[in-house]
């Protein structure tokens, strides 16, 4: 697997967080896998609290500060794996890009060891909660949750890479 794309609604929170955090973890373990992110819509910018959280993880300041919200397009659709924050996003992408069949699934489904065609959990179980509109304490709790997901995603990506198999 060469390219993974994370997707959320605005590409200023969940997907951007996962992109930067997973990239950091993969690089630290010697992986050459590329990681990008996109949104279904475009936003103005990342929350300063999330920026500070990512900097605290060790994501380089230049990378955090350079992030710009990007809308999912054909270049993103070339990814070997597309991981979405919520199940309805999967349906939306598949409607616009049917060639993604078998390559798009939820972040939580992937982190939990599921396959794209076997995400039989409930929508709520597969939903990566958005921190938008939450108070500071709840935002930080969700950032920690997102970071736990990033660790599980990175571990599975590394295992797939080490096994030398394609996904799915």
Coordinates of N, CA, C and O in Angstrom, one line a residue:
X1 N 0.8 -1.2 0.0 CA 0.0 0.0 0.0 C 0.9 1.2 0.0 O 1.8 1.3 0.8
X2 N 0.6 2.1 -0.9 CA 1.5 3.3 -1.1 C 0.8 4.6 -0.6 O 1.5 5.5 -0.1
X3 N -0.5 4.7 -0.7 CA -1.2 6.0 -0.4 C -2.5 5.7 0.4 O -3.3 5.0 -0.1
X4 N -2.6 6.4 1.5 CA -3.8 6.4 2.3 C -4.4 7.8 2.5 O -3.6 8.7 2.7
X5 N -5.7 7.9 2.3 CA -6.3 9.2 2.4 C -7.4 9.2 3.5 O -8.2 8.3 3.6
X6 N -7.3 10.1 4.5 CA -8.3 10.3 5.5 C -9.3 11.3 5.1 O -8.9 12.4 4.6
X7 N -10.6 11.1 5.4 CA -11.6 12.0 4.9 C -12.6 12.3 6.1 O -13.0 11.4 6.8
X8 N -12.9 13.6 6.3 CA -14.0 14.0 7.2 C -14.8 15.1 6.4 O -14.6 15.3 5.2
X9 N -15.7 15.8 7.1 CA -16.5 16.8 6.5 C -15.7 18.0 5.9 O -15.9 18.4 4.8
X10 N -14.9 18.6 6.8 CA -14.3 19.8 6.4 C -12.8 19.8 6.2 O -12.2 20.8 5.8
X11 N -12.1 18.7 6.6 CA -10.7 18.6 6.5 C -9.9 19.6 7.3 O -8.9 20.2 6.9
X12 N -10.5 19.9 8.5 CA -9.8 20.8 9.4 C -9.7 20.2 10.8 O -9.2 20.9 11.7
X13 N -10.3 19.0 11.0 CA -10.3 18.4 12.3 C -9.8 17.0 12.3 O -8.6 16.7 12.2
X14 N -10.8 16.1 12.2 CA -10.5 14.6 12.3 C -9.6 14.1 11.2 O -8.6 13.5 11.5
X15 N -9.8 14.4 10.0 CA -9.0 13.9 8.9 C -7.6 14.5 8.9 O -6.6 13.8 8.7
X16 N -7.5 15.8 9.2 CA -6.2 16.4 9.3 C -5.4 15.9 10.4 O -4.2 15.6 10.3
X17 N -6.1 15.7 11.6 CA -5.4 15.1 12.8 C -4.8 13.8 12.4 O -3.7 13.5 12.7
X18 N -5.7 12.9 11.8 CA -5.2 11.6 11.5 C -4.1 11.6 10.5 O -3.1 10.8 10.6
X19 N -4.2 12.4 9.5 CA -3.1 12.5 8.5 C -1.8 12.8 9.1 O -0.8 12.1 8.9
X20 N -1.7 13.9 9.9 CA -0.5 14.3 10.5 C 0.0 13.3 11.6 O 1.2 13.0 11.6
X21 N -0.8 12.8 12.4 CA -0.4 11.9 13.5 C 0.0 10.5 12.9 O 1.0 10.0 13.3
X22 N -0.8 10.0 12.0 CA -0.4 8.7 11.4 C 0.9 8.8 10.6 O 1.8 8.0 10.6
X23 N 1.0 9.9 9.8 CA 2.3 10.1 9.1 C 3.5 10.1 10.1 O 4.5 9.5 9.8
X24 N 3.4 10.8 11.2 CA 4.4 10.9 12.2 C 4.8 9.5 12.7 O 6.0 9.1 12.8
X25 N 3.8 8.7 13.0 CA 4.0 7.3 13.5 C 4.6 6.4 12.4 O 5.5 5.6 12.7
X26 N 4.2 6.5 11.2 CA 4.7 5.7 10.1 C 6.2 6.1 9.9 O 7.0 5.2 9.7
X27 N 6.5 7.4 9.8 CA 7.9 7.8 9.6 C 8.8 7.3 10.7 O 9.9 6.9 10.4
X28 N 8.3 7.4 11.9 CA 9.1 7.0 13.1 C 9.5 5.5 13.0 O 10.5 5.1 13.6
X29 N 8.6 4.7 12.3 CA 8.9 3.3 12.2 C 9.5 2.9 10.8 O 9.5 1.8 10.5
X30 N 9.9 3.9 10.1 CA 10.6 3.7 8.8 C 9.8 3.4 7.6 O 10.3 2.9 6.6
X31 N 8.5 3.7 7.7 CA 7.6 3.4 6.6 C 7.7 4.5 5.5 O 7.8 5.7 5.9
X32 N 7.6 4.2 4.3 CA 7.6 5.1 3.2 C 6.1 5.4 2.7 O 5.9 6.1 1.7
X33 N 5.1 4.8 3.4 CA 3.8 5.0 3.0 C 3.4 6.5 3.0 O 3.8 7.2 4.0
X34 N 2.7 7.0 2.0 CA 2.2 8.4 2.0 C 0.8 8.5 2.6 O 0.0 7.6 2.4
X35 N 0.6 9.6 3.3 CA -0.7 9.8 4.0 C -1.1 11.2 3.6 O -0.4 12.2 3.7
X36 N -2.4 11.3 3.2 CA -3.0 12.6 2.8 C -4.4 12.7 3.5 O -4.9 11.7 4.1
X37 N -5.0 13.9 3.4 CA -6.4 14.0 3.9 C -7.2 15.0 3.0 O -6.6 15.7 2.3
X38 N -8.5 14.9 3.1 CA -9.4 15.7 2.4 C -10.7 15.8 3.1 O -11.0 15.0 4.0
X39 N -11.5 16.7 2.7 CA -12.9 16.9 3.2 C -13.9 16.8 2.1 O -13.6 16.9 0.9
X40 N -15.1 16.6 2.5 CA -16.2 16.6 1.5 C -16.6 18.0 1.2 O -17.1 18.3 0.1
X41 N -16.2 19.0 2.1 CA -16.4 20.4 1.9 C -15.1 21.1 2.3 O -14.2 20.4 2.9
X42 N -15.0 22.4 2.1 CA -13.8 23.1 2.4 C -14.0 24.0 3.6 O -15.1 24.6 3.7
X43 N -13.1 24.1 4.5 CA -13.2 24.9 5.7 C -12.1 26.0 5.7 O -11.3 26.0 4.8
X44 N -12.2 26.9 6.7 CA -11.3 28.0 6.7 C -9.9 27.6 7.4 O -8.9 28.1 7.0
X45 N -10.0 26.8 8.4 CA -8.7 26.5 9.1 C -8.9 25.6 10.3 O -10.0 25.3 10.7
X46 N -7.8 25.1 10.8 CA -7.8 24.2 11.9 C -7.9 25.0 13.3 O -7.4 26.0 13.4
X47 N -8.6 24.4 14.2 CA -8.8 24.9 15.5 C -7.4 25.1 16.2 O -6.6 24.1 16.2
X48 N -7.2 26.2 16.8 CA -5.9 26.4 17.5 C -5.6 25.4 18.6 O -4.4 25.0 18.8
X49 N -6.6 24.9 19.3 CA -6.4 23.9 20.3 C -5.9 22.6 19.7 O -5.0 22.0 20.2
X50 N -6.5 22.2 18.5 CA -6.0 21.0 17.9 C -4.6 21.2 17.4 O -3.8 20.3 17.4
X51 N -4.3 22.4 16.8 CA -2.9 22.7 16.4 C -1.9 22.4 17.6 O -0.9 21.8 17.4
X52 N -2.3 23.0 18.7 CA -1.4 22.9 19.9 C -1.3 21.4 20.3 O -0.2 20.9 20.7
X53 N -2.4 20.7 20.2 CA -2.4 19.2 20.6 C -1.4 18.5 19.6 O -0.6 17.7 20.1
X54 N -1.5 18.7 18.3 CA -0.7 18.1 17.4 C 0.8 18.4 17.6 O 1.7 17.6 17.5
X55 N 1.1 19.7 17.9 CA 2.4 20.1 18.1 C 3.0 19.4 19.4 O 4.1 19.0 19.4
X56 N 2.1 19.2 20.4 CA 2.5 18.5 21.6 C 2.8 17.0 21.3 O 3.6 16.4 22.1
X57 N 2.3 16.4 20.2 CA 2.6 15.1 19.9 C 3.9 15.0 19.2 O 4.5 13.9 19.0
X58 N 4.4 16.1 18.7 CA 5.7 16.1 17.9 C 5.5 16.3 16.5 O 6.5 16.2 15.7
X59 N 4.3 16.6 16.0 CA 4.1 16.9 14.6 C 4.9 18.3 14.3 O 4.7 19.2 15.1
X60 N 5.7 18.3 13.3 CA 6.5 19.6 13.1 C 5.6 20.8 12.9 O 4.5 20.7 12.2
X61 N 6.0 21.9 13.5 CA 5.2 23.1 13.4 C 4.9 23.5 11.9 O 3.8 24.0 11.6
X62 N 5.9 23.4 11.1 CA 5.7 23.7 9.7 C 4.6 22.9 9.0 O 3.8 23.5 8.2
X63 N 4.5 21.7 9.4 CA 3.4 20.8 8.8 C 2.1 21.2 9.4 O 1.1 21.4 8.6
X64 N 2.0 21.5 10.7 CA 0.7 21.9 11.3 C 0.3 23.2 10.7 O -0.9 23.4 10.3
X65 N 1.2 24.2 10.6 CA 0.8 25.5 10.2 C 0.5 25.6 8.7 O -0.2 26.5 8.2
X66 N 1.1 24.7 7.9 CA 0.9 24.7 6.5 C -0.4 24.0 6.0 O -0.8 24.1 4.9
X67 N -1.0 23.3 6.9 CA -2.2 22.5 6.5 C -3.3 23.5 6.0 O -3.7 24.5 6.6
X68 N -3.8 23.1 4.8 CA -5.0 23.9 4.2 C -6.0 22.8 3.9 O -5.8 21.8 3.4
X69 N -7.3 23.2 4.2 CA -8.4 22.3 4.0 C -8.5 22.1 2.5 O -8.4 23.0 1.6
X70 N -8.6 20.8 2.1 CA -8.7 20.3 0.7 C -9.9 19.5 0.5 O -10.3 18.7 1.3
X71 N -10.6 19.7 -0.6 CA -11.8 19.0 -1.0 C -11.4 17.7 -1.7 O -10.5 17.7 -2.6
X72 N -12.0 16.6 -1.4 CA -11.7 15.3 -2.0 C -11.9 15.4 -3.5 O -13.0 15.9 -4.0
X73 N -11.0 15.0 -4.3 CA -11.1 15.0 -5.7 C -10.5 13.8 -6.3 O -10.1 12.8 -5.6
X74 N -10.3 13.8 -7.6 CA -9.8 12.6 -8.4 C -8.4 12.1 -7.9 O -8.1 11.0 -7.8
X75 N -7.6 13.1 -7.5 CA -6.2 12.7 -7.0 C -6.4 11.9 -5.7 O -5.6 10.9 -5.5
X76 N -7.3 12.3 -4.8 CA -7.5 11.5 -3.6 C -8.1 10.2 -3.9 O -7.8 9.2 -3.2
X77 N -8.9 10.1 -4.9 CA -9.6 8.9 -5.3 C -8.6 7.8 -5.8 O -9.0 6.6 -5.9
X78 N -7.4 8.2 -6.1 CA -6.3 7.3 -6.5 C -5.7 6.5 -5.3 O -4.9 5.6 -5.5
X79 N -6.1 6.9 -4.1 CA -5.5 6.3 -2.9 C -5.8 4.8 -2.9 O -6.9 4.3 -3.3
X80 N -4.9 4.1 -2.3 CA -5.0 2.6 -2.2 C -6.1 2.3 -1.1 O -6.8 1.3 -1.1
X81 N -6.2 3.2 -0.1 CA -7.2 3.1 1.0 C -7.7 4.5 1.3 O -6.9 5.4 1.5
X82 N -9.0 4.6 1.5 CA -9.7 5.8 1.9 C -10.4 5.5 3.2 O -11.3 4.7 3.2
X83 N -10.0 6.2 4.2 CA -10.6 6.0 5.6 C -11.5 7.3 5.9 O -10.9 8.4 6.0
X84 N -12.8 7.0 6.1 CA -13.7 8.1 6.4 C -14.1 8.2 7.9 O -14.1 7.2 8.6
X85 N -14.4 9.4 8.4 CA -14.8 9.6 9.8 C -16.2 9.0 10.1 O -16.4 8.6 11.3
X86 N -17.1 8.9 9.1 CA -18.4 8.5 9.4 C -18.9 7.6 8.2 O -18.6 7.9 7.1
X87 N -19.8 6.6 8.5 CA -20.3 5.8 7.4 C -21.0 6.5 6.3 O -20.8 6.2 5.1
X88 N -21.8 7.5 6.6 CA -22.5 8.2 5.5 C -21.5 8.8 4.5 O -21.8 9.0 3.3
X89 N -20.3 9.2 4.9 CA -19.3 9.7 4.1 C -18.8 8.7 3.1 O -18.5 9.0 1.9
X90 N -18.8 7.4 3.5 CA -18.4 6.3 2.6 C -19.4 6.2 1.5 O -19.0 6.1 0.3
X91 N -20.7 6.3 1.8 CA -21.8 6.2 0.8 C -21.7 7.4 -0.2 O -21.8 7.2 -1.4
X92 N -21.4 8.6 0.4 CA -21.3 9.7 -0.5 C -20.1 9.6 -1.5 O -20.2 9.9 -2.7
X93 N -19.0 9.1 -1.0 CA -17.8 9.0 -1.9 C -18.1 7.9 -2.9 O -17.7 8.1 -4.1
X94 N -18.7 6.8 -2.5 CA -19.0 5.7 -3.4 C -19.9 6.1 -4.5 O -19.9 5.6 -5.7
X95 N -20.9 7.0 -4.2 CA -21.8 7.5 -5.2 C -21.1 8.3 -6.3 O -21.4 8.2 -7.4
X96 N -20.1 9.1 -5.8 CA -19.4 10.0 -6.7 C -18.2 9.3 -7.4 O -17.9 9.6 -8.6
X97 N -17.6 8.3 -6.7 CA -16.5 7.6 -7.2 C -16.7 6.1 -7.0 O -16.1 5.5 -6.1
X98 N -17.5 5.5 -7.8 CA -17.7 4.0 -7.6 C -16.5 3.2 -7.7 O -16.4 2.1 -7.2
X99 N -15.4 3.7 -8.4 CA -14.2 2.9 -8.5 C -13.5 2.7 -7.1 O -12.6 2.0 -7.0
X100 N -14.0 3.4 -6.1 CA -13.5 3.3 -4.7 C -14.0 2.0 -4.0 O -13.5 1.7 -2.9
X101 N -15.0 1.3 -4.6 CA -15.5 0.1 -4.0 C -14.4 -0.8 -3.6 O -13.5 -1.1 -4.4
X102 N -14.4 -1.2 -2.4 CA -13.4 -2.1 -1.9 C -12.2 -1.4 -1.3 O -11.3 -2.1 -0.7
X103 N -12.1 -0.1 -1.4 CA -11.0 0.7 -1.0 C -11.4 1.8 0.0 O -10.5 2.5 0.5
X104 N -12.7 1.9 0.3 CA -13.1 2.9 1.3 C -13.8 2.3 2.4 O -14.6 1.4 2.2
X105 N -13.5 2.8 3.6 CA -14.2 2.2 4.8 C -14.0 3.3 6.0 O -13.3 4.3 5.8
X106 N -14.6 3.0 7.1 CA -14.5 3.9 8.2 C -13.2 3.7 8.9 O -12.6 2.7 8.9
X107 N -12.7 4.8 9.5 CA -11.5 4.8 10.3 C -11.6 3.7 11.5 O -10.8 2.9 11.7
X108 N -12.8 3.8 12.2 CA -13.0 2.9 13.3 C -13.1 1.4 12.8 O -12.6 0.5 13.5
X109 N -13.7 1.2 11.7 CA -13.8 -0.1 11.1 C -12.4 -0.7 10.8 O -12.0 -1.8 11.1
X110 N -11.5 0.1 10.1 CA -10.2 -0.3 9.8 C -9.4 -0.5 11.1 O -8.7 -1.5 11.2
X111 N -9.5 0.4 12.0 CA -8.7 0.3 13.3 C -9.1 -1.0 14.0 O -8.3 -1.6 14.8
X112 N -10.4 -1.4 13.9 CA -10.9 -2.5 14.5 C -10.7 -3.8 13.8 O -11.2 -4.9 14.2
X113 N -10.0 -3.8 12.7 CA -9.6 -5.0 11.9 C -10.6 -5.4 10.9 O -10.5 -6.5 10.4
X114 N -11.7 -4.6 10.7 CA -12.7 -5.0 9.7 C -12.1 -4.8 8.2 O -11.1 -4.2 8.0
X115 N -12.9 -5.3 7.3 CA -12.6 -5.1 5.9 C -13.7 -4.2 5.3 O -14.8 -4.1 5.8
X116 N -13.4 -3.6 4.1 CA -14.4 -2.6 3.5 C -15.8 -3.2 3.3 O -16.7 -2.5 3.4
X117 N -15.8 -4.5 2.9 CA -17.1 -5.1 2.6 C -17.8 -5.8 3.8 O -18.8 -6.4 3.7
X118 N -17.2 -5.6 5.0 CA -17.7 -6.3 6.2 C -17.8 -5.4 7.4 O -17.5 -5.8 8.5
X119 N -18.2 -4.1 7.2 CA -18.4 -3.2 8.3 C -19.8 -3.3 8.8 O -20.7 -2.5 8.4
X120 N -20.1 -4.4 9.5 CA -21.5 -4.7 9.9 C -21.8 -4.1 11.3 O -22.9 -4.4 11.8
X121 N -21.0 -3.2 11.8 CA -21.3 -2.6 13.1 C -22.3 -1.4 12.8 O -22.6 -1.1 11.7
X122 N -22.9 -0.9 13.9 CA -23.9 0.2 13.7 C -23.2 1.5 13.3 O -22.0 1.6 13.5
X123 N -23.9 2.3 12.7 CA -23.4 3.6 12.3 C -22.7 4.4 13.5 O -21.7 4.9 13.3
X124 N -23.4 4.3 14.6 CA -22.8 5.0 15.8 C -21.5 4.4 16.2 O -20.6 5.1 16.6
X125 N -21.4 3.0 16.2 CA -20.2 2.4 16.6 C -19.0 2.7 15.6 O -17.9 2.7 16.1
X126 N -19.3 3.0 14.4 CA -18.3 3.3 13.4 C -18.0 4.8 13.3 O -17.1 5.2 12.5
X127 N -18.8 5.7 14.0 CA -18.6 7.1 13.9 C -17.5 7.6 14.7 O -17.4 7.4 15.9
X128 N -16.6 8.4 14.1 CA -15.5 9.1 14.8 C -16.1 10.5 15.2 O -16.4 11.3 14.3
X129 N -16.3 10.7 16.4 CA -17.0 11.9 16.9 C -16.2 13.2 16.5 O -15.0 13.3 16.6
X130 N -17.0 14.2 16.1 CA -16.4 15.5 15.7 C -16.3 16.4 17.0 O -17.3 16.4 17.7
X131 N -15.2 17.1 17.1 CA -15.1 18.0 18.3 C -15.7 19.4 18.1 O -15.7 20.2 19.0
X132 N -16.2 19.7 16.9 CA -16.7 21.0 16.6 C -17.9 21.3 17.6 O -18.8 20.5 17.8
X133 N -17.9 22.5 18.1 CA -18.9 22.9 19.0 C -18.8 22.4 20.4 O -19.7 22.8 21.3
X134 N -17.8 21.7 20.8 CA -17.7 21.1 22.1 C -16.9 22.1 23.0 O -16.1 22.9 22.5
X135 N -17.0 22.0 24.3 CA -16.2 22.8 25.2 C -14.8 22.3 25.2 O -14.5 21.2 24.7
X136 N -13.9 23.0 25.8 CA -12.4 22.7 25.7 C -12.1 21.3 26.3 O -11.4 20.6 25.7
X137 N -12.7 21.0 27.4 CA -12.4 19.7 28.0 C -12.9 18.6 27.1 O -12.2 17.6 27.0
X138 N -14.1 18.7 26.5 CA -14.6 17.7 25.7 C -13.7 17.6 24.4 O -13.5 16.5 23.9
X139 N -13.3 18.7 23.9 CA -12.5 18.7 22.7 C -11.2 17.9 23.0 O -10.8 17.0 22.2
X140 N -10.6 18.2 24.1 CA -9.3 17.5 24.5 C -9.6 16.0 24.6 O -8.7 15.2 24.2
X141 N -10.7 15.6 25.2 CA -11.0 14.2 25.4 C -11.1 13.5 24.0 O -10.6 12.4 23.8
X142 N -11.8 14.2 23.1 CA -11.9 13.7 21.7 C -10.6 13.6 21.0 O -10.3 12.7 20.2
X143 N -9.7 14.6 21.2 CA -8.4 14.6 20.6 C -7.6 13.4 21.0 O -6.9 12.7 20.2
X144 N -7.7 13.1 22.3 CA -7.1 11.9 22.8 C -7.7 10.6 22.2 O -7.0 9.7 21.8
X145 N -9.0 10.6 22.1 CA -9.7 9.4 21.4 C -9.2 9.3 19.9 O -8.9 8.2 19.5
X146 N -9.1 10.5 19.3 CA -8.6 10.5 17.9 C -7.1 10.0 17.8 O -6.8 9.3 16.9
X147 N -6.4 10.3 18.8 CA -5.0 9.9 18.9 C -4.9 8.4 19.1 O -4.0 7.7 18.5
X148 N -5.7 7.8 19.9 CA -5.8 6.4 20.1 C -6.1 5.7 18.8 O -5.5 4.6 18.4
X149 N -7.1 6.2 18.0 CA -7.4 5.7 16.7 C -6.2 5.8 15.8 O -5.9 4.9 15.0
X150 N -5.5 6.9 15.8 CA -4.3 7.1 14.9 C -3.3 6.0 15.2 O -2.7 5.4 14.3
X151 N -3.1 5.7 16.5 CA -2.1 4.6 16.8 C -2.6 3.3 16.3 O -1.8 2.5 15.8
X152 N -3.9 3.0 16.4 CA -4.4 1.7 15.9 C -4.3 1.6 14.4 O -4.0 0.6 13.9
X153 N -4.6 2.7 13.8 CA -4.6 2.7 12.3 C -3.1 2.6 11.8 O -2.8 1.8 10.9
X154 N -2.2 3.3 12.4 CA -0.8 3.2 12.1 C -0.3 1.8 12.3 O 0.4 1.2 11.4
X155 N -0.7 1.1 13.4 CA -0.2 -0.2 13.7 C -0.7 -1.2 12.6 O 0.0 -2.1 12.1
X156 N -2.0 -1.0 12.2 CA -2.5 -1.9 11.2 C -1.9 -1.7 9.8 O -1.6 -2.6 9.1
X157 N -1.6 -0.4 9.5 CA -1.0 -0.1 8.2 C 0.4 -0.7 8.2 O 0.9 -1.3 7.2
X158 N 1.2 -0.6 9.3 CA 2.5 -1.2 9.4 C 2.5 -2.7 9.3 O 3.4 -3.3 8.6
X159 N 1.5 -3.3 9.9 CA 1.4 -4.8 9.8 C 1.1 -5.2 8.3 O 1.7 -6.2 7.9
X160 N 0.2 -4.5 7.7 CA 0.0 -4.8 6.2 C 1.2 -4.6 5.4 O 1.6 -5.4 4.6
X161 N 1.9 -3.5 5.7 CA 3.2 -3.2 4.9 C 4.2 -4.3 5.2 O 4.9 -4.8 4.3
X162 N 4.4 -4.7 6.5 CA 5.4 -5.7 6.8 C 5.0 -7.1 6.2 O 5.9 -7.8 5.8
X163 N 3.7 -7.4 6.1 CA 3.3 -8.6 5.5 C 3.5 -8.6 4.0 O 3.5 -9.7 3.3
X164 N 3.7 -7.5 3.4 CA 3.9 -7.3 1.9 C 2.6 -7.7 1.1 O 2.8 -8.2 0.0
X165 N 1.5 -7.5 1.7 CA 0.2 -7.9 1.0 C -0.5 -6.6 0.6 O -0.3 -5.6 1.2
X166 N -1.4 -6.8 -0.3 CA -2.2 -5.6 -0.7 C -3.4 -5.6 0.2 O -3.8 -6.6 0.8
X167 N -4.1 -4.5 0.2 CA -5.3 -4.3 1.0 C -6.4 -3.9 0.0 O -6.2 -2.9 -0.7
X168 N -7.6 -4.4 0.1 CA -8.0 -5.5 0.9 C -7.6 -6.8 0.5 O -7.6 -7.4 -0.5

